[in-house]
Amino acid sequence: MLNQKEILSTIEMIDQQHLDIRTITMGISLLSCCDPDPKRACQKIYDKITRYAENLVKTGEDIEREFGIPIVNKRISVTPMALVAGASETEDYVPFALAMDKAAAACGVNFIGGYSALVQKGMTLADEKLIRSIPEALATTNYVCSSVNVGSTKAGINMDAVALMGRIIKEIAQATADQDGLGCSKLVVFCNAVEDNPFMAGAFHGVGEAEKVINVGVSGPGVVHHALQAVKGQPFDVVAETIKKTAFRITRMGQLVAREASSRLDTPFGIVDLSLAPTPAVGDSVARILEEMGLEVCGTHGTTAALAMLNDAVKKGGVMASSSVGGLSGAFIPVSEDEGMIAAARSGVLCLDKLEAMTCVCSVGLDMIAVPGDTSAETLAAIIADEAAIGMVNCKTTAVRLIPAPGKTVGDTVEIGGLFGSAPVMPVHPESSAAFIARGGRIPAPLHSLKN
C-alpha cells in the first residue's frame, strides 16, 4: 500500500517534474488480413484495427482523468506491413499505408506504427516493394510511422538494404521538402529491432506477439534530474542508487496504468518500457541529468560514462518494479526532442561523432538529428552502417533517424513541432563513403553470435 508521503511525492512528480505516461500502445496482429486482392486486404486491415482499438483513446482518457496521471499519446502498432501486403497481387503498397492512416484517424490515436520490413539477412520482393513505397506513403499520410530492420547480431548487416535506405531517406526529405523533410522523422532504421517497442516511430507488432496486446511507455527525465539535485557532490554509487529508486517509482506508475488499460480493454498486458524519453520542455531533458552529475555541457569528456551509469541504473530500478519490462528501456538521446541536447548541439560541444559514442551505452541510437540537405545518400547510408555495427557487435538495439533538411545547412534550424521539437542542423564529414557503400553484400555476423 502507498503511504501518504509516497502519494504526495508522486503528485509532485506529475505536477512539477514532468512525469507522465508517454504512450499506451495497442499492438494488433494483421496476419489474418492477408488476401490476394489488395482492396479486400486493405478493408480487412481497416476493419480489424478499428474493431480492436475502438475504445483505446477513450480508455486512456478515462484513466488519465480518474488517476490524475498524464497520458501523452495513445498509439497503435501492427504486424510489419511487408508480411501482410506480400500476400496481395499488387505492385503498389501505398494503399496499405492509407488504410492504416484511415484506421488511425477513425480511432483518434496520435500515431500508428508498423509500415515496416525486416531485412537483416535479405529482402523478399514484398520487402523491397514496401521499402521503395515509403517516401510516398509517409508523404501522403498523417499518422503512419515506418521502420526497417537492416541488421542483427545473428544475421550481420544487410549492406544492400543499408544503401537503399540512404536513398529512401533522401527521397522522403524531398517528398516532404515543404515541411523541412518532416517525413524523415517518421522513419527509423534499426539493427536488432525489438517486437514489443511502444515508442514511435519504430513500433511494430512482432510475429511472436499475441493477437493483440497493451504496451506502455513511461517517461521521467525531469523526475530523475530533480532527485539528483539532492545528492550534489556525492559519490557515484549514491547517484546510481538514487536513480534506481526513482526509476522504480516511475515504473510502478507505468505498471499501474498498463494493468488498468489491459483490464478495461480486455487485452493482454505486454510490457512496460521504462525508457527516459525527453521532450523539448525545459526540465524534461536527459542532457540536463548528465550535466547535473557534474558535466559543464552534455557532450564534453565524461558524457559517455555518465550516460552508461544512468542507463544501467534506470534498468536496475525498473526491473525491480515490474516483471514485464521490455521494449527498449533505458535513456533516449533524440537531439530535437531534448532541450538540453539542442543547446549542447548549438554550442558545438555535442557533435555527431560524440552522439555515436554515446549510443554504445544507451537505448536506440542517432535519433532525430538534422543534417545538411545536400548530404549524399551514401553518407546517410554510411552513418546507418556505423550505427548498425554498434548494435550488431554489442548485442543491443540501435537505430538511426536522420533528417537531411532540404535547403538547410549547418547552423540552420529545422522546426518540426510538437514532441519532435526543433533540431539544429549538425555537420557531417565531407569525405566520401561512396565506394564503401557501393560494395553491397552483407557484413557477416560477429563470432559471438554463434551461441547455439
CSV table of C-alpha atoms in Angstrom, one decimal:
chain,number,residue,atom,x,y,z
A,1,MET,CA,0.0,0.0,0.0
A,2,LEU,CA,1.1,3.5,-0.7
A,3,ASN,CA,1.5,5.8,2.3
A,4,GLN,CA,0.6,9.5,2.4
A,5,LYS,CA,4.2,10.6,1.8
A,6,GLU,CA,4.5,8.4,-1.4
A,7,ILE,CA,1.2,9.7,-2.7
A,8,LEU,CA,2.2,13.3,-2.2
A,9,SER,CA,5.6,12.6,-3.8
A,10,THR,CA,4.0,11.1,-6.9
A,11,ILE,CA,1.7,14.1,-7.2
A,12,GLU,CA,4.8,16.4,-7.0
A,13,MET,CA,6.5,14.4,-9.7
A,14,ILE,CA,3.5,14.8,-12.0
A,15,ASP,CA,2.8,18.5,-11.3
A,16,GLN,CA,6.3,19.9,-11.1
A,17,GLN,CA,8.8,17.4,-12.7
A,18,HIS,CA,7.1,16.4,-16.0
A,19,LEU,CA,6.4,12.8,-15.0
A,20,ASP,CA,3.9,11.2,-17.5
A,21,ILE,CA,3.0,8.1,-19.3
A,22,ARG,CA,4.4,8.8,-22.7
A,23,THR,CA,2.2,6.3,-24.5
A,24,ILE,CA,-0.3,3.5,-24.3
A,25,THR,CA,0.3,1.4,-27.4
A,26,MET,CA,-2.0,-1.3,-28.6
A,27,GLY,CA,-0.3,-3.9,-30.7
A,28,ILE,CA,-2.5,-5.7,-33.2
A,29,SER,CA,-1.7,-8.7,-35.4
A,30,LEU,CA,-2.8,-8.2,-39.0
A,31,LEU,CA,-1.7,-11.7,-40.3
A,32,SER,CA,-5.4,-12.7,-40.6
A,33,CYS,CA,-5.9,-9.8,-43.0
A,34,CYS,CA,-3.7,-11.3,-45.8
A,35,ASP,CA,-5.6,-11.5,-49.0
A,36,PRO,CA,-4.7,-11.9,-52.7
A,37,ASP,CA,-7.0,-9.0,-53.5
A,38,PRO,CA,-5.3,-5.8,-52.2
A,39,LYS,CA,-8.6,-3.9,-51.9
A,40,ARG,CA,-10.0,-6.7,-49.7
A,41,ALA,CA,-6.8,-6.8,-47.7
A,42,CYS,CA,-6.9,-3.0,-47.0
A,43,GLN,CA,-10.6,-3.3,-46.0
A,44,LYS,CA,-9.7,-6.1,-43.6
A,45,ILE,CA,-6.9,-4.0,-42.2
A,46,TYR,CA,-9.1,-1.0,-41.6
A,47,ASP,CA,-11.9,-3.2,-40.1
A,48,LYS,CA,-9.6,-5.1,-37.7
A,49,ILE,CA,-7.7,-2.0,-36.4
A,50,THR,CA,-10.9,0.0,-35.8
A,51,ARG,CA,-12.6,-3.0,-34.1
A,52,TYR,CA,-9.8,-3.7,-31.7
A,53,ALA,CA,-8.7,-0.1,-31.0
A,54,GLU,CA,-12.2,1.5,-31.0
A,55,ASN,CA,-12.0,2.3,-27.3
A,56,LEU,CA,-8.3,2.8,-26.9
A,57,VAL,CA,-8.3,6.6,-26.8
A,58,LYS,CA,-11.4,6.9,-24.5
A,59,THR,CA,-9.9,4.3,-22.1
A,60,GLY,CA,-6.6,6.3,-21.9
A,61,GLU,CA,-8.5,9.5,-21.3
A,62,ASP,CA,-10.7,7.8,-18.6
A,63,ILE,CA,-7.6,6.5,-16.8
A,64,GLU,CA,-5.9,9.9,-17.1
A,65,ARG,CA,-8.8,11.6,-15.6
A,66,GLU,CA,-9.5,9.1,-12.8
A,67,PHE,CA,-5.9,8.6,-11.7
A,68,GLY,CA,-4.6,12.1,-12.4
A,69,ILE,CA,-1.7,10.7,-14.4
A,70,PRO,CA,-0.9,12.4,-17.7
A,71,ILE,CA,-1.0,10.0,-20.7
A,72,VAL,CA,0.5,12.0,-23.6
A,73,ASN,CA,-0.1,9.6,-26.5
A,74,LYS,CA,-2.4,6.8,-27.5
A,75,ARG,CA,-0.9,4.7,-30.3
A,76,ILE,CA,-1.3,1.6,-32.4
A,77,SER,CA,1.4,-0.8,-33.7
A,78,VAL,CA,0.7,-3.5,-36.3
A,79,THR,CA,2.4,-6.5,-37.9
A,80,PRO,CA,5.2,-5.4,-40.2
A,81,MET,CA,3.2,-4.5,-43.3
A,82,ALA,CA,5.5,-6.2,-45.8
A,83,LEU,CA,4.4,-9.5,-44.3
A,84,VAL,CA,0.8,-8.7,-44.8
A,85,ALA,CA,0.9,-6.9,-48.1
A,86,GLY,CA,3.2,-9.6,-49.6
A,87,ALA,CA,0.1,-11.9,-49.9
A,88,SER,CA,-1.6,-9.4,-52.3
A,89,GLU,CA,-1.2,-9.4,-56.0
A,90,THR,CA,-0.1,-5.8,-56.4
A,91,GLU,CA,2.9,-3.6,-57.2
A,92,ASP,CA,1.6,-0.6,-55.2
A,93,TYR,CA,1.8,-0.8,-51.4
A,94,VAL,CA,0.8,2.8,-50.7
A,95,PRO,CA,-2.9,1.8,-50.3
A,96,PHE,CA,-1.9,-0.3,-47.3
A,97,ALA,CA,-0.4,2.8,-45.6
A,98,LEU,CA,-3.5,4.8,-46.5
A,99,ALA,CA,-5.7,2.0,-44.9
A,100,MET,CA,-3.5,2.3,-41.7
A,101,ASP,CA,-3.8,6.0,-41.8
A,102,LYS,CA,-7.6,6.0,-42.2
A,103,ALA,CA,-7.9,3.5,-39.3
A,104,ALA,CA,-5.7,5.6,-37.1
A,105,ALA,CA,-7.8,8.7,-37.8
A,106,ALA,CA,-11.0,6.8,-37.1
A,107,CYS,CA,-9.7,5.6,-33.7
A,108,GLY,CA,-8.3,9.0,-32.8
A,109,VAL,CA,-4.8,7.9,-32.0
A,110,ASN,CA,-1.7,10.0,-32.3
A,111,PHE,CA,0.4,7.6,-34.5
A,112,ILE,CA,0.2,4.1,-36.0
A,113,GLY,CA,3.5,2.2,-36.5
A,114,GLY,CA,4.2,-0.9,-38.5
A,115,TYR,CA,4.7,0.2,-42.1
A,116,SER,CA,7.8,-1.9,-41.7
A,117,ALA,CA,10.1,-4.5,-43.2
A,118,LEU,CA,12.6,-6.9,-41.6
A,119,VAL,CA,15.5,-7.3,-44.0
A,120,GLN,CA,18.5,-8.1,-41.8
A,121,LYS,CA,19.6,-11.0,-43.9
A,122,GLY,CA,17.9,-10.4,-47.2
A,123,MET,CA,14.9,-8.7,-49.0
A,124,THR,CA,11.9,-10.5,-50.3
A,125,LEU,CA,10.0,-9.0,-53.2
A,126,ALA,CA,7.4,-7.7,-50.8
A,127,ASP,CA,10.1,-6.1,-48.5
A,128,GLU,CA,11.6,-4.3,-51.5
A,129,LYS,CA,8.2,-3.1,-52.7
A,130,LEU,CA,7.3,-1.7,-49.3
A,131,ILE,CA,10.7,0.0,-48.8
A,132,ARG,CA,10.5,1.7,-52.1
A,133,SER,CA,7.0,2.9,-51.3
A,134,ILE,CA,8.0,4.5,-48.0
A,135,PRO,CA,8.6,8.1,-49.4
A,136,GLU,CA,5.2,8.3,-51.0
A,137,ALA,CA,3.5,6.5,-48.0
A,138,LEU,CA,4.9,9.0,-45.5
A,139,ALA,CA,4.2,12.0,-47.7
A,140,THR,CA,0.6,11.1,-48.2
A,141,THR,CA,-0.4,10.0,-44.6
A,142,ASN,CA,-0.7,11.9,-41.4
A,143,TYR,CA,-0.3,9.2,-38.7
A,144,VAL,CA,1.7,6.4,-40.3
A,145,CYS,CA,5.2,5.6,-39.0
A,146,SER,CA,7.7,3.3,-40.7
A,147,SER,CA,10.7,1.2,-39.7
A,148,VAL,CA,13.2,-1.1,-41.5
A,149,ASN,CA,15.5,-3.5,-39.6
A,150,VAL,CA,18.7,-3.8,-41.6
A,151,GLY,CA,20.9,-5.8,-39.3
A,152,SER,CA,21.1,-8.1,-36.3
A,153,THR,CA,23.7,-9.8,-34.1
A,154,LYS,CA,22.6,-13.2,-35.5
A,155,ALA,CA,22.5,-12.2,-39.2
A,156,GLY,CA,25.0,-9.4,-39.7
A,157,ILE,CA,24.3,-6.3,-41.6
A,158,ASN,CA,22.5,-6.3,-45.0
A,159,MET,CA,24.5,-3.6,-46.8
A,160,ASP,CA,22.3,-3.7,-49.9
A,161,ALA,CA,19.4,-2.6,-47.6
A,162,VAL,CA,21.6,0.0,-45.9
A,163,ALA,CA,22.5,1.6,-49.3
A,164,LEU,CA,18.8,1.5,-50.3
A,165,MET,CA,17.8,3.2,-47.0
A,166,GLY,CA,20.2,6.0,-47.6
A,167,ARG,CA,18.4,6.7,-50.9
A,168,ILE,CA,15.0,6.3,-49.4
A,169,ILE,CA,15.7,8.9,-46.7
A,170,LYS,CA,16.8,11.4,-49.3
A,171,GLU,CA,13.6,10.7,-51.3
A,172,ILE,CA,11.4,11.2,-48.1
A,173,ALA,CA,13.2,14.5,-47.5
A,174,GLN,CA,12.4,15.7,-51.0
A,175,ALA,CA,8.8,14.4,-50.9
A,176,THR,CA,8.2,16.5,-47.7
A,177,ALA,CA,10.5,19.4,-48.5
A,178,ASP,CA,7.7,21.9,-47.9
A,179,GLN,CA,7.8,20.7,-44.2
A,180,ASP,CA,11.6,20.7,-43.8
A,181,GLY,CA,11.7,17.0,-44.5
A,182,LEU,CA,9.2,16.2,-41.8
A,183,GLY,CA,8.6,12.7,-43.2
A,184,CYS,CA,12.0,11.6,-42.2
A,185,SER,CA,11.0,12.0,-38.5
A,186,LYS,CA,8.6,9.1,-39.0
A,187,LEU,CA,11.1,6.6,-40.3
A,188,VAL,CA,13.6,4.6,-38.2
A,189,VAL,CA,16.3,2.3,-39.5
A,190,PHE,CA,17.1,-0.4,-36.9
A,191,CYS,CA,19.6,-3.1,-36.0
A,192,ASN,CA,18.3,-5.7,-33.6
A,193,ALA,CA,14.7,-4.2,-33.6
A,194,VAL,CA,12.5,-5.5,-30.8
A,195,GLU,CA,9.0,-6.8,-31.3
A,196,ASP,CA,7.3,-5.0,-28.3
A,197,ASN,CA,8.5,-1.4,-28.6
A,198,PRO,CA,5.7,1.0,-27.8
A,199,PHE,CA,7.6,4.1,-28.9
A,200,MET,CA,7.3,5.7,-32.3
A,201,ALA,CA,8.5,5.8,-35.0
A,202,GLY,CA,9.9,2.3,-34.6
A,203,ALA,CA,6.9,0.4,-33.1
A,204,PHE,CA,5.6,-2.7,-34.8
A,205,HIS,CA,3.8,-5.7,-33.5
A,206,GLY,CA,6.1,-8.7,-33.8
A,207,VAL,CA,5.1,-12.1,-35.2
A,208,GLY,CA,5.9,-13.7,-31.9
A,209,GLU,CA,3.3,-11.5,-30.1
A,210,ALA,CA,-0.3,-12.3,-29.2
A,211,GLU,CA,-3.3,-11.4,-31.3
A,212,LYS,CA,-3.4,-8.0,-29.5
A,213,VAL,CA,-1.6,-6.6,-26.6
A,214,ILE,CA,-1.2,-3.4,-24.5
A,215,ASN,CA,2.3,-2.0,-24.1
A,216,VAL,CA,3.1,1.2,-22.1
A,217,GLY,CA,6.0,3.6,-22.3
A,218,VAL,CA,6.8,5.7,-19.3
A,219,SER,CA,8.9,8.9,-19.1
A,220,GLY,CA,10.6,10.7,-16.3
A,221,PRO,CA,13.8,12.7,-17.1
A,222,GLY,CA,12.6,15.6,-15.1
A,223,VAL,CA,12.0,13.4,-12.0
A,224,VAL,CA,15.5,11.9,-12.2
A,225,HIS,CA,17.0,15.3,-12.7
A,226,HIS,CA,15.2,16.6,-9.6
A,227,ALA,CA,16.2,13.6,-7.5
A,228,LEU,CA,19.9,14.1,-8.3
A,229,GLN,CA,19.8,17.7,-7.1
A,230,ALA,CA,19.5,16.2,-3.6
A,231,VAL,CA,22.8,14.3,-3.9
A,232,LYS,CA,25.1,17.0,-5.2
A,233,GLY,CA,28.8,16.1,-4.7
A,234,GLN,CA,28.0,12.6,-3.5
A,235,PRO,CA,29.9,9.6,-4.9
A,236,PHE,CA,28.6,7.8,-8.0
A,237,ASP,CA,27.3,4.8,-6.0
A,238,VAL,CA,25.0,7.2,-4.2
A,239,VAL,CA,24.0,8.7,-7.6
A,240,ALA,CA,23.3,5.3,-9.0
A,241,GLU,CA,21.2,4.3,-6.0
A,242,THR,CA,19.2,7.5,-6.3
A,243,ILE,CA,18.4,6.9,-10.0
A,244,LYS,CA,17.5,3.2,-9.2
A,245,LYS,CA,15.0,4.3,-6.6
A,246,THR,CA,13.5,6.9,-8.8
A,247,ALA,CA,13.2,4.6,-11.8
A,248,PHE,CA,11.4,2.1,-9.5
A,249,ARG,CA,8.7,4.6,-8.7
A,250,ILE,CA,8.3,5.7,-12.3
A,251,THR,CA,8.0,2.1,-13.5
A,252,ARG,CA,5.4,1.3,-10.8
A,253,MET,CA,3.2,4.0,-12.1
A,254,GLY,CA,3.6,2.6,-15.6
A,255,GLN,CA,2.7,-0.8,-14.4
A,256,LEU,CA,-0.4,0.5,-12.7
A,257,VAL,CA,-1.6,2.2,-15.9
A,258,ALA,CA,-0.7,-0.8,-18.1
A,259,ARG,CA,-2.7,-3.2,-15.9
A,260,GLU,CA,-5.7,-0.9,-15.8
A,261,ALA,CA,-5.7,-0.3,-19.5
A,262,SER,CA,-5.3,-4.1,-20.1
A,263,SER,CA,-8.3,-4.9,-17.9
A,264,ARG,CA,-10.6,-2.2,-19.4
A,265,LEU,CA,-9.7,-3.1,-23.0
A,266,ASP,CA,-9.9,-6.8,-22.4
A,267,THR,CA,-6.4,-7.1,-24.0
A,268,PRO,CA,-3.4,-8.9,-22.5
A,269,PHE,CA,-0.8,-6.8,-20.8
A,270,GLY,CA,2.5,-6.9,-22.6
A,271,ILE,CA,5.4,-4.8,-21.3
A,272,VAL,CA,6.3,-1.6,-19.6
A,273,ASP,CA,9.1,0.3,-21.5
A,274,LEU,CA,10.8,2.3,-18.8
A,275,SER,CA,12.9,4.5,-21.2
A,276,LEU,CA,13.6,8.0,-20.1
A,277,ALA,CA,12.0,9.8,-23.1
A,278,PRO,CA,12.7,13.6,-23.1
A,279,THR,CA,10.6,16.4,-24.6
A,280,PRO,CA,11.5,19.9,-25.7
A,281,ALA,CA,10.1,21.3,-22.5
A,282,VAL,CA,12.6,22.8,-20.1
A,283,GLY,CA,13.1,20.5,-17.1
A,284,ASP,CA,12.4,17.3,-19.1
A,285,SER,CA,15.8,16.6,-20.5
A,286,VAL,CA,18.3,13.7,-20.4
A,287,ALA,CA,21.1,16.1,-21.2
A,288,ARG,CA,20.4,18.0,-18.0
A,289,ILE,CA,20.6,14.8,-16.0
A,290,LEU,CA,24.1,14.3,-17.3
A,291,GLU,CA,25.0,17.9,-16.5
A,292,GLU,CA,23.6,17.5,-13.0
A,293,MET,CA,26.2,14.8,-12.5
A,294,GLY,CA,28.9,17.4,-13.0
A,295,LEU,CA,29.4,17.9,-16.7
A,296,GLU,CA,29.5,21.6,-17.8
A,297,VAL,CA,27.8,20.7,-21.1
A,298,CYS,CA,26.5,17.5,-22.4
A,299,GLY,CA,28.9,16.1,-25.0
A,300,THR,CA,32.1,17.0,-23.1
A,301,HIS,CA,34.5,14.4,-21.9
A,302,GLY,CA,32.8,12.1,-19.4
A,303,THR,CA,29.5,12.2,-21.1
A,304,THR,CA,29.6,8.6,-22.3
A,305,ALA,CA,30.5,7.3,-18.8
A,306,ALA,CA,27.7,9.4,-17.2
A,307,LEU,CA,25.2,8.1,-19.7
A,308,ALA,CA,26.3,4.5,-19.2
A,309,MET,CA,25.7,4.7,-15.5
A,310,LEU,CA,22.3,6.4,-16.0
A,311,ASN,CA,21.1,3.8,-18.4
A,312,ASP,CA,22.2,0.9,-16.2
A,313,ALA,CA,20.6,2.4,-13.0
A,314,VAL,CA,17.4,3.0,-14.8
A,315,LYS,CA,17.2,-0.6,-16.0
A,316,LYS,CA,18.1,-2.0,-12.5
A,317,GLY,CA,15.4,0.1,-10.8
A,318,GLY,CA,12.8,-0.7,-13.4
A,319,VAL,CA,13.2,-4.4,-13.4
A,320,MET,CA,12.5,-4.4,-9.6
A,321,ALA,CA,9.2,-2.6,-10.2
A,322,SER,CA,7.8,-4.9,-12.9
A,323,SER,CA,8.3,-8.4,-14.1
A,324,SER,CA,7.3,-7.3,-17.6
A,325,VAL,CA,9.9,-4.7,-18.5
A,326,GLY,CA,10.6,-4.8,-22.2
A,327,GLY,CA,10.7,-2.7,-25.3
A,328,LEU,CA,13.9,-0.5,-25.4
A,329,SER,CA,14.1,0.5,-21.7
A,330,GLY,CA,16.9,2.9,-20.9
A,331,ALA,CA,17.7,6.5,-21.9
A,332,PHE,CA,16.8,8.1,-25.2
A,333,ILE,CA,19.0,10.8,-26.7
A,334,PRO,CA,17.0,12.4,-29.5
A,335,VAL,CA,18.5,15.7,-30.3
A,336,SER,CA,15.4,17.6,-31.5
A,337,GLU,CA,13.3,16.3,-28.6
A,338,ASP,CA,15.6,17.3,-25.7
A,339,GLU,CA,16.1,20.9,-24.9
A,340,GLY,CA,19.5,20.2,-23.3
A,341,MET,CA,20.7,18.2,-26.3
A,342,ILE,CA,19.6,21.1,-28.6
A,343,ALA,CA,21.5,23.6,-26.5
A,344,ALA,CA,24.6,21.4,-26.5
A,345,ALA,CA,24.5,20.8,-30.2
A,346,ARG,CA,24.0,24.5,-30.9
A,347,SER,CA,27.1,25.3,-28.8
A,348,GLY,CA,29.1,22.9,-30.8
A,349,VAL,CA,30.1,20.7,-27.9
A,350,LEU,CA,27.8,17.9,-28.9
A,351,CYS,CA,28.7,16.6,-32.4
A,352,LEU,CA,27.6,13.6,-34.4
A,353,ASP,CA,30.7,11.6,-33.5
A,354,LYS,CA,30.1,12.1,-29.8
A,355,LEU,CA,26.5,11.1,-30.2
A,356,GLU,CA,27.6,7.9,-31.9
A,357,ALA,CA,29.9,7.1,-29.0
A,358,MET,CA,27.0,7.7,-26.6
A,359,THR,CA,24.8,5.3,-28.4
A,360,CYS,CA,27.2,2.4,-27.4
A,361,VAL,CA,25.8,2.7,-23.9
A,362,CYS,CA,22.2,3.8,-24.1
A,363,SER,CA,18.9,2.9,-25.8
A,364,VAL,CA,18.4,3.2,-29.5
A,365,GLY,CA,20.9,5.4,-31.3
A,366,LEU,CA,21.3,8.5,-33.5
A,367,ASP,CA,17.8,9.9,-33.1
A,368,MET,CA,16.1,12.9,-34.6
A,369,ILE,CA,19.3,14.5,-35.9
A,370,ALA,CA,19.1,17.1,-38.7
A,371,VAL,CA,21.9,17.2,-41.2
A,372,PRO,CA,22.5,19.4,-44.3
A,373,GLY,CA,20.1,18.9,-47.1
A,374,ASP,CA,22.8,18.2,-49.6
A,375,THR,CA,24.2,15.3,-47.6
A,376,SER,CA,24.6,12.4,-50.0
A,377,ALA,CA,22.6,9.2,-49.9
A,378,GLU,CA,25.9,7.3,-49.5
A,379,THR,CA,26.9,9.4,-46.4
A,380,LEU,CA,23.5,8.7,-44.9
A,381,ALA,CA,23.9,5.0,-45.6
A,382,ALA,CA,27.4,5.1,-44.0
A,383,ILE,CA,26.0,6.7,-40.8
A,384,ILE,CA,23.4,3.9,-40.7
A,385,ALA,CA,26.1,1.3,-41.2
A,386,ASP,CA,28.2,2.6,-38.4
A,387,GLU,CA,25.2,2.6,-36.0
A,388,ALA,CA,24.1,-0.9,-37.1
A,389,ALA,CA,27.6,-2.1,-36.4
A,390,ILE,CA,27.4,-0.8,-32.8
A,391,GLY,CA,24.2,-2.7,-32.3
A,392,MET,CA,25.4,-5.9,-34.0
A,393,VAL,CA,28.6,-6.2,-32.1
A,394,ASN,CA,27.2,-5.2,-28.8
A,395,CYS,CA,24.1,-7.3,-29.0
A,396,LYS,CA,21.8,-4.3,-28.5
A,397,THR,CA,19.2,-2.3,-30.4
A,398,THR,CA,20.5,0.7,-32.3
A,399,ALA,CA,18.7,2.9,-34.8
A,400,VAL,CA,19.1,5.9,-37.0
A,401,ARG,CA,16.5,8.7,-37.6
A,402,LEU,CA,18.1,11.4,-39.7
A,403,ILE,CA,16.6,14.4,-41.3
A,404,PRO,CA,18.5,15.8,-44.3
A,405,ALA,CA,16.6,19.0,-44.4
A,406,PRO,CA,16.2,20.4,-47.9
A,407,GLY,CA,17.8,23.7,-48.4
A,408,LYS,CA,19.3,23.8,-44.9
A,409,THR,CA,22.9,24.0,-43.9
A,410,VAL,CA,24.9,23.8,-40.7
A,411,GLY,CA,23.7,26.4,-38.3
A,412,ASP,CA,20.2,26.5,-39.6
A,413,THR,CA,17.3,25.1,-37.5
A,414,VAL,CA,14.6,22.6,-38.6
A,415,GLU,CA,11.3,23.3,-36.9
A,416,ILE,CA,9.3,20.1,-36.6
A,417,GLY,CA,6.9,20.9,-33.8
A,418,GLY,CA,5.1,19.0,-31.0
A,419,LEU,CA,7.1,16.3,-29.2
A,420,PHE,CA,9.5,16.3,-32.2
A,421,GLY,CA,10.7,19.8,-31.2
A,422,SER,CA,13.3,21.6,-33.3
A,423,ALA,CA,16.8,20.5,-34.5
A,424,PRO,CA,19.9,22.5,-35.2
A,425,VAL,CA,21.5,21.2,-38.4
A,426,MET,CA,24.7,19.4,-37.5
A,427,PRO,CA,27.7,18.9,-39.7
A,428,VAL,CA,28.7,15.6,-41.2
A,429,HIS,CA,32.1,14.6,-42.5
A,430,PRO,CA,32.6,15.9,-46.1
A,431,GLU,CA,34.9,13.0,-47.1
A,432,SER,CA,33.1,10.4,-49.3
A,433,SER,CA,32.0,6.9,-48.2
A,434,ALA,CA,30.5,6.2,-51.7
A,435,ALA,CA,33.0,3.4,-52.6
A,436,PHE,CA,32.4,1.7,-49.3
A,437,ILE,CA,28.6,1.7,-49.7
A,438,ALA,CA,28.8,0.6,-53.3
A,439,ARG,CA,30.4,-2.8,-52.3
A,440,GLY,CA,26.9,-4.1,-51.2
A,441,GLY,CA,26.5,-7.6,-49.9
A,442,ARG,CA,26.4,-8.5,-46.3
A,443,ILE,CA,28.7,-7.8,-43.3
A,444,PRO,CA,28.9,-11.1,-41.6
A,445,ALA,CA,27.6,-11.6,-38.0
A,446,PRO,CA,30.3,-11.4,-35.3
A,447,LEU,CA,31.8,-14.6,-33.9
A,448,HIS,CA,29.9,-14.2,-30.6
A,449,SER,CA,26.6,-14.6,-32.4
A,450,LEU,CA,27.3,-18.4,-32.5
A,451,LYS,CA,25.8,-19.2,-29.2
A,452,ASN,CA,23.7,-22.3,-30.0
